[in-house]
Amino acid sequence: MKTSTKPGLTVQRSGERGYFDHGWLQTYHSFSFADYVDPNNLHWGALRVVNDDVIAPGRGFGTHPHRDMEILTYVLDGELEHRDSMGNVGVVRPGGVQYLSAGTGIAHSEYNHSAERPVRLVQMWVVPRAKNLAPRYGQVDFSQADRVNRWLTVASGEAGVAAPIALWQDATASVARLEGARLTKPIAADRYAFLYAAEGEVTLGAQTLGAGDAARIEGPFVIDVAGTGELILWEVPPLSDKSAA
């Protein structure tokens, strides 16, 4: 399923993901999800889901429940409409991040807000540090300039890490838009990292990552990435398969 490259680094190529074409939805699953089942690919540390979705105009996911999961949705193109059982309504636009802490339980719907253009998003789930927490919702809009040639921290539950979105887990999510630049990031010995190339092409050491490729990293490790592309980076604690199920 994955191609090993060096100690501490494993690359999952775009074509090695689960893929389903539902007509109104084209979806890629980096980890086991729904009809894509691989017992050897359940999670990477506390990161449980990375789904790259394109939703047709005017279509979407009807009201459905979640619980005990931290859910981040990052919109790459188009507009995503959200409604939930707590009364929240919002539209997330490119560069924006939607946060849903499902906790004791919440139901929501997600639709393409446009009747003319598709919406592309990456939805990510992280296992929280505890169950039965109070549900909460948030949305933060970012400009493209906020992430050009720099790591933009969008969400975190790590002590000492400032972020506009708080997570119920010792995890941090960052995004970056590289425009012919280079970025580094040290990963500590007790941490895992997941670097996702959503668009473009970048080099990670001796490896080249194209759109849809991802690197799974086990610290200690120094991420050294260069090129042009849209990147998503998670830093998470280890987690047992039982906890991720």
PDB file of C-alpha atoms in Angstrom:
ATOM      1  CA  MET A   1       0.000   0.000   0.000  1.00  0.00           C
ATOM      2  CA  LYS A   2       2.841   2.416   0.818  1.00  0.00           C
ATOM      3  CA  THR A   3       6.354   2.850  -0.542  1.00  0.00           C
ATOM      4  CA  SER A   4       9.138   2.952   2.068  1.00  0.00           C
ATOM      5  CA  THR A   5      11.897   5.471   1.388  1.00  0.00           C
ATOM      6  CA  LYS A   6      14.101   5.868   4.474  1.00  0.00           C
ATOM      7  CA  PRO A   7      13.879   5.341   8.239  1.00  0.00           C
ATOM      8  CA  GLY A   8      11.103   7.511   9.632  1.00  0.00           C
ATOM      9  CA  LEU A   9       9.565   8.298   6.212  1.00  0.00           C
ATOM     10  CA  THR A  10       6.966   6.383   4.189  1.00  0.00           C
ATOM     11  CA  VAL A  11       5.269   7.705   1.057  1.00  0.00           C
ATOM     12  CA  GLN A  12       1.701   6.893   0.036  1.00  0.00           C
ATOM     13  CA  ARG A  13       1.182   7.690  -3.634  1.00  0.00           C
ATOM     14  CA  SER A  14      -2.061   9.192  -4.894  1.00  0.00           C
ATOM     15  CA  GLY A  15      -3.065   6.010  -6.712  1.00  0.00           C
ATOM     16  CA  GLU A  16      -2.559   3.895  -3.592  1.00  0.00           C
ATOM     17  CA  ARG A  17      -5.516   5.545  -1.856  1.00  0.00           C
ATOM     18  CA  GLY A  18      -9.072   4.270  -1.833  1.00  0.00           C
ATOM     19  CA  TYR A  19     -11.100   5.917  -4.625  1.00  0.00           C
ATOM     20  CA  PHE A  20     -14.839   6.018  -5.316  1.00  0.00           C
ATOM     21  CA  ASP A  21     -16.840   7.810  -8.000  1.00  0.00           C
ATOM     22  CA  HIS A  22     -20.432   8.280  -6.846  1.00  0.00           C
ATOM     23  CA  GLY A  23     -21.370  10.569  -9.712  1.00  0.00           C
ATOM     24  CA  TRP A  24     -22.068  13.603  -7.535  1.00  0.00           C
ATOM     25  CA  LEU A  25     -18.957  12.863  -5.434  1.00  0.00           C
ATOM     26  CA  GLN A  26     -15.406  11.873  -6.337  1.00  0.00           C
ATOM     27  CA  THR A  27     -13.583  10.896  -3.166  1.00  0.00           C
ATOM     28  CA  TYR A  28     -10.108   9.679  -2.264  1.00  0.00           C
ATOM     29  CA  HIS A  29      -9.450   8.063   1.135  1.00  0.00           C
ATOM     30  CA  SER A  30      -5.922   8.077   2.568  1.00  0.00           C
ATOM     31  CA  PHE A  31      -7.084   5.750   5.381  1.00  0.00           C
ATOM     32  CA  SER A  32      -9.737   3.052   5.702  1.00  0.00           C
ATOM     33  CA  PHE A  33     -13.117   4.741   5.424  1.00  0.00           C
ATOM     34  CA  ALA A  34     -16.611   3.598   4.442  1.00  0.00           C
ATOM     35  CA  ASP A  35     -16.237   0.977   1.670  1.00  0.00           C
ATOM     36  CA  TYR A  36     -12.446   1.264   1.591  1.00  0.00           C
ATOM     37  CA  VAL A  37     -11.250  -1.279   4.148  1.00  0.00           C
ATOM     38  CA  ASP A  38      -7.575  -2.009   4.828  1.00  0.00           C
ATOM     39  CA  PRO A  39      -6.824  -3.311   8.347  1.00  0.00           C
ATOM     40  CA  ASN A  40      -3.198  -2.238   7.877  1.00  0.00           C
ATOM     41  CA  ASN A  41      -4.193   1.340   7.054  1.00  0.00           C
ATOM     42  CA  LEU A  42      -6.493   2.519   9.833  1.00  0.00           C
ATOM     43  CA  HIS A  43      -4.687   5.677  10.955  1.00  0.00           C
ATOM     44  CA  TRP A  44      -1.380   7.441  11.407  1.00  0.00           C
ATOM     45  CA  GLY A  45      -1.041   8.237  15.063  1.00  0.00           C
ATOM     46  CA  ALA A  46      -4.179  10.096  16.178  1.00  0.00           C
ATOM     47  CA  LEU A  47      -4.998  11.068  12.575  1.00  0.00           C
ATOM     48  CA  ARG A  48      -7.881   8.825  11.531  1.00  0.00           C
ATOM     49  CA  VAL A  49      -9.306  10.231   8.250  1.00  0.00           C
ATOM     50  CA  VAL A  50      -7.975  12.265   5.313  1.00  0.00           C
ATOM     51  CA  ASN A  51     -10.571  12.414   2.541  1.00  0.00           C
ATOM     52  CA  ASP A  52     -10.036  14.518  -0.599  1.00  0.00           C
ATOM     53  CA  ASP A  53     -13.490  15.205  -2.051  1.00  0.00           C
ATOM     54  CA  VAL A  54     -14.954  16.954  -5.086  1.00  0.00           C
ATOM     55  CA  ILE A  55     -18.703  17.573  -4.756  1.00  0.00           C
ATOM     56  CA  ALA A  56     -20.874  18.405  -7.769  1.00  0.00           C
ATOM     57  CA  PRO A  57     -22.829  21.694  -7.923  1.00  0.00           C
ATOM     58  CA  GLY A  58     -25.873  21.738  -5.669  1.00  0.00           C
ATOM     59  CA  ARG A  59     -25.126  18.297  -4.211  1.00  0.00           C
ATOM     60  CA  GLY A  60     -23.770  17.110  -0.885  1.00  0.00           C
ATOM     61  CA  PHE A  61     -24.066  15.006   2.246  1.00  0.00           C
ATOM     62  CA  GLY A  62     -27.485  14.997   3.908  1.00  0.00           C
ATOM     63  CA  THR A  63     -27.880  15.268   7.667  1.00  0.00           C
ATOM     64  CA  HIS A  64     -25.842  12.567   9.415  1.00  0.00           C
ATOM     65  CA  PRO A  65     -24.470  12.078  12.947  1.00  0.00           C
ATOM     66  CA  HIS A  66     -20.958  12.083  14.427  1.00  0.00           C
ATOM     67  CA  ARG A  67     -19.581  11.615  17.917  1.00  0.00           C
ATOM     68  CA  ASP A  68     -16.227  11.488  19.706  1.00  0.00           C
ATOM     69  CA  MET A  69     -14.174  12.843  16.804  1.00  0.00           C
ATOM     70  CA  GLU A  70     -12.378  16.099  15.949  1.00  0.00           C
ATOM     71  CA  ILE A  71     -13.248  17.033  12.351  1.00  0.00           C
ATOM     72  CA  LEU A  72     -11.487  19.699  10.254  1.00  0.00           C
ATOM     73  CA  THR A  73     -12.588  20.585   6.732  1.00  0.00           C
ATOM     74  CA  TYR A  74     -10.232  22.641   4.542  1.00  0.00           C
ATOM     75  CA  VAL A  75     -11.739  24.098   1.375  1.00  0.00           C
ATOM     76  CA  LEU A  76      -9.422  24.297  -1.639  1.00  0.00           C
ATOM     77  CA  ASP A  77     -11.864  25.510  -4.284  1.00  0.00           C
ATOM     78  CA  GLY A  78     -15.534  26.471  -4.378  1.00  0.00           C
ATOM     79  CA  GLU A  79     -17.903  26.978  -1.446  1.00  0.00           C
ATOM     80  CA  LEU A  80     -19.087  24.487   1.183  1.00  0.00           C
ATOM     81  CA  GLU A  81     -22.339  25.058   3.102  1.00  0.00           C
ATOM     82  CA  HIS A  82     -22.680  23.666   6.643  1.00  0.00           C
ATOM     83  CA  ARG A  83     -25.768  23.218   8.850  1.00  0.00           C
ATOM     84  CA  ASP A  84     -25.911  21.340  12.139  1.00  0.00           C
ATOM     85  CA  SER A  85     -28.183  20.326  15.017  1.00  0.00           C
ATOM     86  CA  MET A  86     -26.786  23.105  17.241  1.00  0.00           C
ATOM     87  CA  GLY A  87     -28.202  25.714  14.856  1.00  0.00           C
ATOM     88  CA  ASN A  88     -24.932  26.664  13.181  1.00  0.00           C
ATOM     89  CA  VAL A  89     -25.049  27.715   9.531  1.00  0.00           C
ATOM     90  CA  GLY A  90     -22.003  28.756   7.528  1.00  0.00           C
ATOM     91  CA  VAL A  91     -20.340  28.860   4.130  1.00  0.00           C
ATOM     92  CA  VAL A  92     -16.641  28.007   3.930  1.00  0.00           C
ATOM     93  CA  ARG A  93     -14.685  29.463   1.012  1.00  0.00           C
ATOM     94  CA  PRO A  94     -11.198  28.685  -0.394  1.00  0.00           C
ATOM     95  CA  GLY A  95      -8.554  28.755   2.325  1.00  0.00           C
ATOM     96  CA  GLY A  96     -11.208  28.559   5.038  1.00  0.00           C
ATOM     97  CA  VAL A  97     -11.308  25.904   7.742  1.00  0.00           C
ATOM     98  CA  GLN A  98     -14.409  24.464   9.374  1.00  0.00           C
ATOM     99  CA  TYR A  99     -14.091  22.767  12.755  1.00  0.00           C
ATOM    100  CA  LEU A 100     -16.515  20.316  14.313  1.00  0.00           C
ATOM    101  CA  SER A 101     -15.866  18.652  17.658  1.00  0.00           C
ATOM    102  CA  ALA A 102     -18.530  15.960  17.679  1.00  0.00           C
ATOM    103  CA  GLY A 103     -18.168  15.048  21.371  1.00  0.00           C
ATOM    104  CA  THR A 104     -21.340  13.558  22.847  1.00  0.00           C
ATOM    105  CA  GLY A 105     -23.045  13.791  19.472  1.00  0.00           C
ATOM    106  CA  ILE A 106     -23.968  16.192  16.693  1.00  0.00           C
ATOM    107  CA  ALA A 107     -25.752  15.906  13.362  1.00  0.00           C
ATOM    108  CA  HIS A 108     -24.829  18.034  10.356  1.00  0.00           C
ATOM    109  CA  SER A 109     -25.118  18.375   6.601  1.00  0.00           C
ATOM    110  CA  GLU A 110     -22.513  19.529   4.061  1.00  0.00           C
ATOM    111  CA  TYR A 111     -23.516  20.787   0.627  1.00  0.00           C
ATOM    112  CA  ASN A 112     -21.933  22.513  -2.312  1.00  0.00           C
ATOM    113  CA  HIS A 113     -23.206  26.073  -1.870  1.00  0.00           C
ATOM    114  CA  SER A 114     -22.972  26.731  -5.610  1.00  0.00           C
ATOM    115  CA  ALA A 115     -25.373  25.479  -8.243  1.00  0.00           C
ATOM    116  CA  GLU A 116     -22.771  26.066 -10.949  1.00  0.00           C
ATOM    117  CA  ARG A 117     -19.281  25.121  -9.702  1.00  0.00           C
ATOM    118  CA  PRO A 118     -17.908  22.028  -7.931  1.00  0.00           C
ATOM    119  CA  VAL A 119     -16.349  22.369  -4.497  1.00  0.00           C
ATOM    120  CA  ARG A 120     -13.124  20.622  -3.526  1.00  0.00           C
ATOM    121  CA  LEU A 121     -12.252  20.017   0.099  1.00  0.00           C
ATOM    122  CA  VAL A 122     -10.053  17.901   2.319  1.00  0.00           C
ATOM    123  CA  GLN A 123     -11.810  16.567   5.414  1.00  0.00           C
ATOM    124  CA  MET A 124      -9.685  15.241   8.260  1.00  0.00           C
ATOM    125  CA  TRP A 125     -10.586  13.468  11.485  1.00  0.00           C
ATOM    126  CA  VAL A 126      -8.497  13.235  14.641  1.00  0.00           C
ATOM    127  CA  VAL A 127      -9.278  10.963  17.598  1.00  0.00           C
ATOM    128  CA  PRO A 128      -9.832  13.175  20.697  1.00  0.00           C
ATOM    129  CA  ARG A 129      -8.001  12.663  23.961  1.00  0.00           C
ATOM    130  CA  ALA A 130     -11.258  11.780  25.739  1.00  0.00           C
ATOM    131  CA  LYS A 131     -14.820  10.724  24.937  1.00  0.00           C
ATOM    132  CA  ASN A 132     -18.138  12.415  25.744  1.00  0.00           C
ATOM    133  CA  LEU A 133     -16.830  15.972  25.469  1.00  0.00           C
ATOM    134  CA  ALA A 134     -19.165  18.890  24.780  1.00  0.00           C
ATOM    135  CA  PRO A 135     -19.763  19.335  21.033  1.00  0.00           C
ATOM    136  CA  ARG A 136     -18.669  22.612  19.414  1.00  0.00           C
ATOM    137  CA  TYR A 137     -18.407  24.212  15.971  1.00  0.00           C
ATOM    138  CA  GLY A 138     -16.275  26.938  14.470  1.00  0.00           C
ATOM    139  CA  GLN A 139     -15.215  28.440  11.175  1.00  0.00           C
ATOM    140  CA  VAL A 140     -12.161  30.564  10.384  1.00  0.00           C
ATOM    141  CA  ASP A 141     -11.451  32.267   7.071  1.00  0.00           C
ATOM    142  CA  PHE A 142      -7.866  32.734   5.900  1.00  0.00           C
ATOM    143  CA  SER A 143      -6.501  34.611   2.905  1.00  0.00           C
ATOM    144  CA  GLN A 144      -4.066  33.071   0.451  1.00  0.00           C
ATOM    145  CA  ALA A 145      -1.426  35.531   1.646  1.00  0.00           C
ATOM    146  CA  ASP A 146      -1.683  34.057   5.154  1.00  0.00           C
ATOM    147  CA  ARG A 147      -0.070  30.803   3.975  1.00  0.00           C
ATOM    148  CA  VAL A 148       2.208  31.770   1.074  1.00  0.00           C
ATOM    149  CA  ASN A 149       5.702  30.387   1.686  1.00  0.00           C
ATOM    150  CA  ARG A 150       5.055  29.858   5.398  1.00  0.00           C
ATOM    151  CA  TRP A 151       3.456  27.358   7.735  1.00  0.00           C
ATOM    152  CA  LEU A 152       0.089  28.708   8.870  1.00  0.00           C
ATOM    153  CA  THR A 153      -1.086  26.997  12.056  1.00  0.00           C
ATOM    154  CA  VAL A 154      -4.872  26.626  11.777  1.00  0.00           C
ATOM    155  CA  ALA A 155      -5.724  24.292  14.660  1.00  0.00           C
ATOM    156  CA  SER A 156      -3.997  22.844  17.704  1.00  0.00           C
ATOM    157  CA  GLY A 157      -4.460  21.266  21.089  1.00  0.00           C
ATOM    158  CA  GLU A 158      -0.753  21.297  21.943  1.00  0.00           C
ATOM    159  CA  ALA A 159       0.340  23.208  25.011  1.00  0.00           C
ATOM    160  CA  GLY A 160       2.114  26.400  24.036  1.00  0.00           C
ATOM    161  CA  VAL A 161       0.961  26.366  20.392  1.00  0.00           C
ATOM    162  CA  ALA A 162      -1.201  29.347  19.437  1.00  0.00           C
ATOM    163  CA  ALA A 163      -3.977  28.574  16.946  1.00  0.00           C
ATOM    164  CA  PRO A 164      -7.373  30.098  16.092  1.00  0.00           C
ATOM    165  CA  ILE A 165      -9.047  26.676  16.394  1.00  0.00           C
ATOM    166  CA  ALA A 166      -8.665  24.596  19.564  1.00  0.00           C
ATOM    167  CA  LEU A 167      -8.565  20.784  19.349  1.00  0.00           C
ATOM    168  CA  TRP A 168      -9.320  18.201  22.031  1.00  0.00           C
ATOM    169  CA  GLN A 169      -6.068  16.405  21.206  1.00  0.00           C
ATOM    170  CA  ASP A 170      -2.324  17.002  21.426  1.00  0.00           C
ATOM    171  CA  ALA A 171      -2.262  17.627  17.660  1.00  0.00           C
ATOM    172  CA  THR A 172      -1.511  20.526  15.325  1.00  0.00           C
ATOM    173  CA  ALA A 173      -2.705  21.192  11.775  1.00  0.00           C
ATOM    174  CA  SER A 174      -0.854  23.618   9.490  1.00  0.00           C
ATOM    175  CA  VAL A 175      -1.202  24.605   5.835  1.00  0.00           C
ATOM    176  CA  ALA A 176       1.195  26.242   3.385  1.00  0.00           C
ATOM    177  CA  ARG A 177       1.171  27.425  -0.222  1.00  0.00           C
ATOM    178  CA  LEU A 178       4.660  27.069  -1.629  1.00  0.00           C
ATOM    179  CA  GLU A 179       5.533  29.273  -4.584  1.00  0.00           C
ATOM    180  CA  GLY A 180       9.031  28.125  -5.486  1.00  0.00           C
ATOM    181  CA  ALA A 181      10.152  28.311  -1.870  1.00  0.00           C
ATOM    182  CA  ARG A 182      11.489  26.014   0.821  1.00  0.00           C
ATOM    183  CA  LEU A 183      10.133  25.279   4.304  1.00  0.00           C
ATOM    184  CA  THR A 184      11.413  23.152   7.178  1.00  0.00           C
ATOM    185  CA  LYS A 185       9.749  21.740  10.269  1.00  0.00           C
ATOM    186  CA  PRO A 186      11.319  19.572  12.996  1.00  0.00           C
ATOM    187  CA  ILE A 187       9.282  16.589  14.234  1.00  0.00           C
ATOM    188  CA  ALA A 188      10.078  15.452  17.759  1.00  0.00           C
ATOM    189  CA  ALA A 189      11.000  11.867  18.671  1.00  0.00           C
ATOM    190  CA  ASP A 190       7.621  11.144  20.268  1.00  0.00           C
ATOM    191  CA  ARG A 191       5.535  12.563  17.415  1.00  0.00           C
ATOM    192  CA  TYR A 192       4.088  11.456  14.086  1.00  0.00           C
ATOM    193  CA  ALA A 193       3.565  13.745  11.092  1.00  0.00           C
ATOM    194  CA  PHE A 194       1.452  13.464   7.948  1.00  0.00           C
ATOM    195  CA  LEU A 195       2.369  15.755   5.037  1.00  0.00           C
ATOM    196  CA  TYR A 196      -0.263  15.885   2.273  1.00  0.00           C
ATOM    197  CA  ALA A 197       0.377  17.466  -1.131  1.00  0.00           C
ATOM    198  CA  ALA A 198      -3.063  18.652  -2.186  1.00  0.00           C
ATOM    199  CA  GLU A 199      -1.829  20.388  -5.352  1.00  0.00           C
ATOM    200  CA  GLY A 200       1.382  20.969  -7.289  1.00  0.00           C
ATOM    201  CA  GLU A 201       4.716  19.202  -6.957  1.00  0.00           C
ATOM    202  CA  VAL A 202       7.270  19.452  -4.170  1.00  0.00           C
ATOM    203  CA  THR A 203      10.414  17.676  -3.081  1.00  0.00           C
ATOM    204  CA  LEU A 204      10.790  16.205   0.381  1.00  0.00           C
ATOM    205  CA  GLY A 205      14.462  15.390   0.680  1.00  0.00           C
ATOM    206  CA  ALA A 206      15.155  12.949  -2.158  1.00  0.00           C
ATOM    207  CA  GLN A 207      11.451  12.251  -2.751  1.00  0.00           C
ATOM    208  CA  THR A 208       9.060  14.046  -5.095  1.00  0.00           C
ATOM    209  CA  LEU A 209       5.456  14.452  -3.983  1.00  0.00           C
ATOM    210  CA  GLY A 210       2.777  15.174  -6.569  1.00  0.00           C
ATOM    211  CA  ALA A 211      -0.871  16.038  -6.060  1.00  0.00           C
ATOM    212  CA  GLY A 212      -2.518  13.444  -3.818  1.00  0.00           C
ATOM    213  CA  ASP A 213       0.756  12.004  -2.499  1.00  0.00           C
ATOM    214  CA  ALA A 214       1.431  11.981   1.239  1.00  0.00           C
ATOM    215  CA  ALA A 215       4.417  11.354   3.496  1.00  0.00           C
ATOM    216  CA  ARG A 216       3.980   9.572   6.813  1.00  0.00           C
ATOM    217  CA  ILE A 217       6.760  10.589   9.157  1.00  0.00           C
ATOM    218  CA  GLU A 218       7.867   9.226  12.494  1.00  0.00           C
ATOM    219  CA  GLY A 219      10.077  11.523  14.559  1.00  0.00           C
ATOM    220  CA  PRO A 220      12.753  12.446  15.139  1.00  0.00           C
ATOM    221  CA  PHE A 221      12.773  13.915  11.658  1.00  0.00           C
ATOM    222  CA  VAL A 222      13.261  17.291   9.982  1.00  0.00           C
ATOM    223  CA  ILE A 223      10.792  18.019   7.188  1.00  0.00           C
ATOM    224  CA  ASP A 224      12.591  19.877   4.389  1.00  0.00           C
ATOM    225  CA  VAL A 225      10.163  20.595   1.569  1.00  0.00           C
ATOM    226  CA  ALA A 226      10.565  22.780  -1.521  1.00  0.00           C
ATOM    227  CA  GLY A 227       8.762  23.539  -4.766  1.00  0.00           C
ATOM    228  CA  THR A 228       5.309  24.783  -5.716  1.00  0.00           C
ATOM    229  CA  GLY A 229       2.106  23.397  -4.228  1.00  0.00           C
ATOM    230  CA  GLU A 230      -0.596  23.379  -1.568  1.00  0.00           C
ATOM    231  CA  LEU A 231       0.418  21.456   1.557  1.00  0.00           C
ATOM    232  CA  ILE A 232      -1.375  20.229   4.657  1.00  0.00           C
ATOM    233  CA  LEU A 233       0.682  19.100   7.638  1.00  0.00           C
ATOM    234  CA  TRP A 234      -0.520  17.258  10.734  1.00  0.00           C
ATOM    235  CA  GLU A 235       1.609  16.641  13.832  1.00  0.00           C
ATOM    236  CA  VAL A 236      -0.017  14.076  16.107  1.00  0.00           C
ATOM    237  CA  PRO A 237       0.723  11.756  19.036  1.00  0.00           C
ATOM    238  CA  PRO A 238       0.955   7.958  18.638  1.00  0.00           C
ATOM    239  CA  LEU A 239      -2.251   5.984  19.001  1.00  0.00           C
ATOM    240  CA  SER A 240      -3.118   2.298  19.255  1.00  0.00           C
ATOM    241  CA  ASP A 241      -5.213   0.595  16.551  1.00  0.00           C
ATOM    242  CA  LYS A 242      -7.850  -0.145  19.196  1.00  0.00           C
ATOM    243  CA  SER A 243      -8.220   3.554  20.012  1.00  0.00           C
ATOM    244  CA  ALA A 244      -8.581   4.447  16.340  1.00  0.00           C
ATOM    245  CA  ALA A 245     -11.241   1.871  15.531  1.00  0.00           C
TER     246      ALA A 245
END
